[in-house]
Short mmCIF file of C-alpha atoms in Angstrom, two decimals:
data_model
loop_
_atom_site.label_atom_id
_atom_site.label_comp_id
_atom_site.label_asym_id
_atom_site.label_seq_id
_atom_site.Cartn_x
_atom_site.Cartn_y
_atom_site.Cartn_z
CA MET L 1130 -3.49 -17.51 -22.26
CA ASN L 1131 -4.83 -13.72 -21.73
CA THR L 1132 -1.82 -11.19 -22.25
CA VAL L 1133 -1.46 -7.92 -20.45
CA GLU L 1134 -2.68 -6.21 -23.60
CA ASP L 1135 -5.63 -8.23 -24.00
CA LEU L 1136 -6.58 -7.61 -20.31
CA ASN L 1137 -6.16 -3.78 -20.57
CA ARG L 1138 -8.32 -3.76 -23.65
CA THR L 1139 -11.36 -6.03 -22.39
CA GLY L 1140 -10.67 -5.65 -18.94
CA TYR L 1141 -11.45 -8.39 -16.23
CA ARG L 1142 -13.91 -9.52 -13.53
CA PHE L 1143 -12.31 -9.64 -9.97
CA GLU L 1144 -14.38 -12.07 -7.64
CA PRO L 1145 -12.58 -12.87 -4.50
CA SER L 1146 -15.68 -15.07 -3.31
CA GLU L 1147 -15.31 -17.02 -6.31
CA TYR L 1148 -11.84 -17.42 -5.81
CA PHE L 1149 -12.02 -18.50 -1.89
CA SER L 1150 -14.75 -20.80 -2.89
CA ALA L 1151 -12.83 -22.58 -5.95
CA GLY L 1152 -9.92 -22.66 -3.86
CA TRP L 1153 -11.31 -24.34 -1.23
CA LYS L 1154 -13.11 -26.79 -3.46
CA LEU L 1155 -9.42 -27.41 -5.33
CA LEU L 1156 -7.74 -28.24 -1.48
CA SER L 1157 -10.68 -30.68 -1.02
CA LYS L 1158 -10.29 -32.54 -4.34
CA HIS L 1159 -6.46 -32.80 -3.86
CA PHE L 1160 -6.58 -32.63 0.05
CA GLY L 1161 -4.11 -35.69 0.58
CA PRO L 1162 -0.97 -34.62 -1.79
CA LEU L 1163 -1.35 -30.83 -0.94
CA VAL L 1164 -1.46 -31.53 3.07
CA GLY L 1165 1.20 -34.36 2.87
CA MET L 1166 3.46 -32.31 0.63
CA THR L 1167 2.67 -29.17 3.08
CA LEU L 1168 3.85 -31.18 6.09
CA LEU L 1169 7.27 -32.60 4.00
CA PHE L 1170 8.10 -29.08 2.95
CA LEU L 1171 7.74 -27.87 6.83
CA ILE L 1172 9.96 -30.66 7.78
CA ILE L 1173 12.29 -29.83 4.98
CA GLY L 1174 12.59 -26.22 5.89
CA ILE L 1175 13.15 -27.07 9.66
CA VAL L 1176 16.11 -29.26 8.67
CA ILE L 1177 17.54 -26.67 6.26
CA SER L 1178 17.35 -23.81 9.04
CA SER L 1179 19.67 -26.13 11.18
CA ILE L 1180 22.32 -26.15 8.62
CA PRO L 1181 24.69 -23.40 9.23
CA VAL L 1182 25.53 -22.25 5.87
CA VAL L 1183 22.39 -23.90 3.94
CA SER L 1184 20.38 -21.88 6.58
CA SER L 1185 21.37 -18.67 4.71
CA PHE L 1186 19.07 -19.83 1.44
CA SER L 1187 16.13 -21.31 3.54
CA ASN L 1188 13.49 -18.58 2.31
CA LEU L 1189 15.01 -19.02 -1.16
CA ILE L 1190 14.31 -22.91 -1.03
CA SER L 1191 10.92 -22.31 0.49
CA LEU L 1192 9.83 -19.97 -2.39
CA ILE L 1193 11.12 -22.55 -4.85
CA LEU L 1194 9.02 -25.17 -2.94
CA THR L 1195 6.04 -22.88 -2.94
CA ALA L 1196 6.20 -22.78 -6.87
CA GLY L 1197 5.49 -26.32 -6.82
CA TYR L 1198 2.08 -25.98 -5.42
CA TYR L 1199 0.99 -24.05 -8.68
CA ILE L 1200 2.71 -26.65 -10.96
CA PHE L 1201 0.63 -29.53 -9.40
CA LEU L 1202 -2.57 -27.20 -9.53
CA PHE L 1203 -1.89 -26.41 -13.31
CA ASN L 1204 -1.32 -29.89 -14.22
CA SER L 1205 -4.48 -31.24 -12.21
CA ARG L 1206 -6.48 -29.46 -14.58
CA SER L 1207 -5.70 -31.52 -17.32
CA ASN L 1208 -5.45 -34.68 -14.86
CA LYS L 1209 -1.53 -34.69 -15.65
CA ASN L 1210 -0.56 -33.76 -11.95
CA ASP L 1211 1.62 -36.15 -10.24
CA ALA L 1212 3.89 -35.70 -6.66
CA LYS L 1213 6.83 -34.70 -8.59
CA ASP L 1214 5.39 -31.38 -9.49
CA PHE L 1215 5.78 -30.43 -6.31
CA PHE L 1216 9.57 -30.12 -6.77
CA GLY L 1217 9.18 -28.80 -10.27
CA GLY L 1218 9.84 -25.27 -9.16
CA PHE L 1219 13.54 -26.11 -9.10
CA LYS L 1220 13.52 -26.17 -12.88
CA PHE L 1221 12.63 -22.36 -12.79
CA ALA L 1222 14.93 -21.81 -9.82
CA VAL L 1223 16.99 -19.19 -11.66
CA ASP L 1224 14.07 -17.02 -12.18
CA ILE L 1225 12.51 -17.36 -9.09
CA VAL L 1226 15.85 -16.30 -7.19
CA LEU L 1227 16.12 -13.30 -9.36
CA HIS L 1228 12.38 -12.25 -9.14
CA ARG L 1229 13.21 -12.91 -5.31
CA LEU L 1230 16.35 -10.67 -5.32
CA VAL L 1231 14.73 -7.54 -7.41
CA LEU L 1232 12.15 -7.37 -4.65
CA LEU L 1233 14.96 -6.79 -1.89
CA LEU L 1234 16.77 -4.33 -4.42
CA PHE L 1235 13.28 -2.63 -4.56
CA LEU L 1236 13.15 -2.45 -0.47
CA LEU L 1237 16.95 -1.65 -0.01
CA PRO L 1238 16.22 2.23 -0.25
CA PHE L 1239 13.83 1.97 2.59
CA ILE L 1240 15.97 -0.32 4.50
CA LEU L 1241 18.97 2.05 4.20
CA LEU L 1242 16.64 5.08 5.13
CA LEU L 1243 15.59 3.05 8.34
CA PHE L 1244 19.47 2.27 8.79
CA LEU L 1245 20.62 6.12 8.13
CA VAL L 1246 17.74 7.61 10.75
CA GLY L 1247 18.88 6.09 13.96
CA PHE L 1248 21.65 3.77 13.43
CA PRO L 1249 24.56 4.41 15.83
CA PHE L 1250 27.31 3.90 13.20
CA LEU L 1251 30.06 5.33 15.05
CA GLU L 1252 29.36 3.08 17.93
CA LEU L 1253 29.37 0.24 15.86
CA PHE L 1254 32.81 0.86 14.59
CA GLN L 1255 33.69 1.24 18.43
CA VAL L 1256 32.27 -2.68 19.02
CA ILE L 1257 34.44 -3.66 16.07
CA THR L 1258 37.71 -2.03 17.57
CA GLN L 1259 36.35 -3.48 20.91
CA ALA L 1260 36.32 0.17 22.49
CA ILE L 1261 32.82 -1.01 23.87
CA THR L 1262 31.24 -4.10 24.49
CA PRO L 1263 28.54 -5.59 22.55
CA GLU L 1264 26.41 -5.11 25.49
CA GLU L 1265 26.87 -1.26 25.80
CA PHE L 1266 26.23 -1.08 22.08
CA GLY L 1267 22.68 -2.94 22.45
CA ALA L 1268 22.12 -0.16 25.12
CA ILE L 1269 23.00 2.78 22.81
CA ILE L 1270 20.72 1.18 20.27
CA ALA L 1271 17.94 1.10 22.63
CA ALA L 1272 18.61 4.77 23.62
CA GLU L 1273 18.77 5.99 20.03
CA ILE L 1274 15.41 4.24 19.28
CA GLY L 1275 13.99 5.93 22.45
CA GLU L 1276 14.78 9.50 21.71
CA ASN L 1277 13.56 9.37 17.97
CA PHE L 1278 10.61 6.68 18.33
CA GLY L 1279 8.33 8.74 16.09
CA VAL L 1280 11.06 8.63 13.19
CA PHE L 1281 12.02 5.21 13.85
CA PHE L 1282 8.52 3.89 13.70
CA LEU L 1283 7.89 6.25 10.76
CA CYS L 1284 11.09 4.19 8.80
CA VAL L 1285 9.72 0.91 9.84
CA PHE L 1286 6.34 1.89 8.69
CA LEU L 1287 7.64 2.69 5.23
CA VAL L 1288 9.75 -0.44 5.03
CA ALA L 1289 6.36 -2.51 6.07
CA LEU L 1290 4.31 -0.32 3.82
CA ALA L 1291 6.73 -1.22 0.55
CA GLY L 1292 6.95 -4.66 1.68
CA LEU L 1293 3.31 -5.01 1.29
CA TYR L 1294 2.91 -3.32 -1.67
CA LEU L 1295 5.47 -5.27 -3.45
CA GLU L 1296 4.25 -8.67 -2.34
CA ILE L 1297 0.71 -7.74 -3.61
CA SER L 1298 1.57 -6.18 -6.83
CA TYR L 1299 3.60 -9.41 -7.71
CA LEU L 1300 1.13 -11.92 -6.20
CA PHE L 1301 1.06 -13.97 -9.82
CA THR L 1302 4.71 -13.77 -10.50
CA LEU L 1303 5.41 -17.31 -9.46
CA PRO L 1304 2.37 -18.86 -11.64
CA LEU L 1305 3.54 -16.79 -14.36
CA ILE L 1306 6.78 -17.98 -14.40
CA VAL L 1307 6.21 -21.98 -13.74
CA THR L 1308 3.18 -22.13 -15.66
CA GLY L 1309 2.93 -19.37 -18.46
CA LYS L 1310 6.66 -19.99 -18.66
CA MET L 1311 7.83 -16.20 -18.61
CA LYS L 1312 10.90 -14.84 -17.51
CA PHE L 1313 11.08 -13.25 -13.94
CA TRP L 1314 11.12 -9.59 -15.40
CA GLU L 1315 8.06 -10.36 -17.89
CA ALA L 1316 6.43 -12.18 -15.04
CA MET L 1317 6.88 -9.41 -12.67
CA GLU L 1318 5.66 -6.90 -15.13
CA THR L 1319 2.56 -8.48 -16.13
CA SER L 1320 1.70 -9.10 -12.35
CA ARG L 1321 2.15 -5.84 -11.54
CA LYS L 1322 0.19 -4.13 -14.27
CA ILE L 1323 -3.11 -6.72 -13.74
CA VAL L 1324 -2.85 -6.38 -9.94
CA GLY L 1325 -2.66 -2.53 -10.45
CA GLN L 1326 -5.80 -2.21 -11.98
CA ARG L 1327 -7.62 -3.11 -8.82
CA PHE L 1328 -4.89 -2.89 -6.21
CA PHE L 1329 -6.95 -2.08 -3.23
CA SER L 1330 -9.42 -5.20 -3.82
CA TYR L 1331 -6.42 -7.32 -3.91
CA PHE L 1332 -5.36 -5.69 -0.73
CA PHE L 1333 -8.78 -6.10 0.92
CA SER L 1334 -9.40 -9.57 -0.25
CA LEU L 1335 -5.81 -10.81 0.95
CA LEU L 1336 -6.37 -9.09 4.24
CA ILE L 1337 -9.51 -11.05 4.83
CA LEU L 1338 -8.05 -14.44 3.44
CA GLY L 1339 -5.01 -13.68 5.87
CA ILE L 1340 -7.17 -13.09 8.97
CA ILE L 1341 -9.08 -16.19 8.31
CA LEU L 1342 -6.16 -18.27 7.81
CA VAL L 1343 -4.53 -16.76 11.01
CA ILE L 1344 -7.53 -17.44 13.06
CA GLY L 1345 -7.73 -21.05 11.89
CA VAL L 1346 -3.76 -21.80 12.69
CA VAL L 1347 -4.53 -20.05 16.23
CA VAL L 1348 -7.45 -22.39 17.08
CA THR L 1349 -5.96 -25.30 15.97
CA CYS L 1350 -2.76 -24.46 17.91
CA GLY L 1351 -0.61 -24.49 14.92
CA LEU L 1352 -1.92 -27.50 13.05
CA GLY L 1353 -3.98 -25.39 11.00
CA VAL L 1354 -0.93 -24.18 9.02
CA LEU L 1355 -0.91 -27.51 7.00
CA ILE L 1356 -4.40 -26.26 5.49
CA ALA L 1357 -3.50 -22.56 5.47
CA LEU L 1358 -0.39 -22.75 3.32
CA PRO L 1359 -2.01 -24.96 0.53
CA VAL L 1360 -5.17 -22.88 0.71
CA TYR L 1361 -3.65 -19.69 0.08
CA SER L 1362 -1.91 -21.19 -3.03
CA CYS L 1363 -4.98 -22.53 -4.06
CA VAL L 1364 -6.93 -19.26 -3.81
CA VAL L 1365 -4.41 -17.34 -5.74
CA PHE L 1366 -3.93 -20.22 -8.23
CA CYS L 1367 -7.81 -19.87 -8.88
CA ALA L 1368 -7.36 -16.02 -9.18
CA TYR L 1369 -4.62 -16.41 -11.41
CA GLU L 1370 -6.33 -19.11 -13.51
CA SER L 1371 -9.49 -17.16 -13.97
CA ILE L 1372 -8.06 -14.00 -14.80
CA PHE L 1373 -4.98 -15.20 -17.52
CA LYS L 1374 -6.90 -18.44 -18.58
CA PRO L 1375 -3.40 -20.33 -18.93
CA HIS L 1376 -5.04 -23.24 -20.18
CA ASP L 1377 -6.61 -21.93 -23.33
CA ASP L 1378 -3.52 -22.66 -25.30
CA LEU L 1379 -3.68 -25.97 -24.29
CA GLY L 1380 -7.38 -26.41 -25.51
CA LEU L 1381 -8.83 -26.76 -22.24
CA SER L 1382 -10.68 -23.15 -21.91
CA GLU L 1383 -13.91 -24.82 -21.11
CA LEU L 1384 -13.29 -26.32 -17.59
CA ASP L 1385 -15.94 -27.20 -14.93
CA GLU L 1386 -15.45 -25.85 -11.35
CA PHE L 1387 -13.26 -28.81 -10.22
CA GLY L 1388 -10.82 -28.08 -13.05
CA ASN L 1389 -12.27 -31.24 -15.35
CA ALA L 1390 -12.64 -31.14 -19.05
CA PRO L 1391 -16.39 -31.32 -19.95
CA SER L 1392 -15.54 -34.96 -21.42
CA ASP L 1393 -13.60 -36.32 -18.23
CA VAL L 1394 -15.73 -34.75 -15.29
CA ASN L 1395 -15.73 -38.20 -13.30
CA SER L 1396 -12.11 -38.97 -13.65
CA GLU L 1397 -9.55 -38.35 -10.87
CA SER L 1398 -6.28 -37.29 -10.63
CA GLU L 1399 -3.68 -39.96 -10.42
CA LEU L 1400 -0.59 -39.48 -7.88
#
């Protein structure tokens, strides 16, 4: 597997069109299990969101389930994939959760700035002490935003920009944790350093991919989400695999475009 030092020394090619194509082929090969598990994950998400206390952790649980895509796709390259791989992210739950908490900590200063600029703390205290009603408090917030719209919009923009930067910079953190067997901080730093070499290439590539997937979801009246979610994971995995070559440590460096070893080109994954 390529390390940061290897990639800094030799550099790497970034070919988004190849990743898009390879990702689609990977989805086509494992269409049934990927789409089927996506449907199951969506149902699980709906159920979790309806449970009062557990719903607070729905985003973290969804992230852990998402990690299962990468485990399944990684194992598919050696024809050892299985349906249980989709739930393999729970083995790495601690590092995945810590990774997300660190991202929230990075965003915290921007969120605090947003509150400090236009949030009526005095009126909030009055609501708590029942000096004013929640309806009056809502009207005060709306008025504050209206009076300081420019500043408020700038703060919201900064929060969104920071969130976008973090999501792109740490794009490969999940696959590095679950297939590269890295701890959360090492995985985050590795992803940040590699993506940082071509940040704007990643930005525009993900923007194009996102637009295509959103159009597909809208055109299909929402059903396209069953394709969009696994397609995104497949494309990210193909980029990760091309850059980091995680199978080299397993003696599987020579793989065809569908991920089969040359001696087993016609074999199929068994689920």
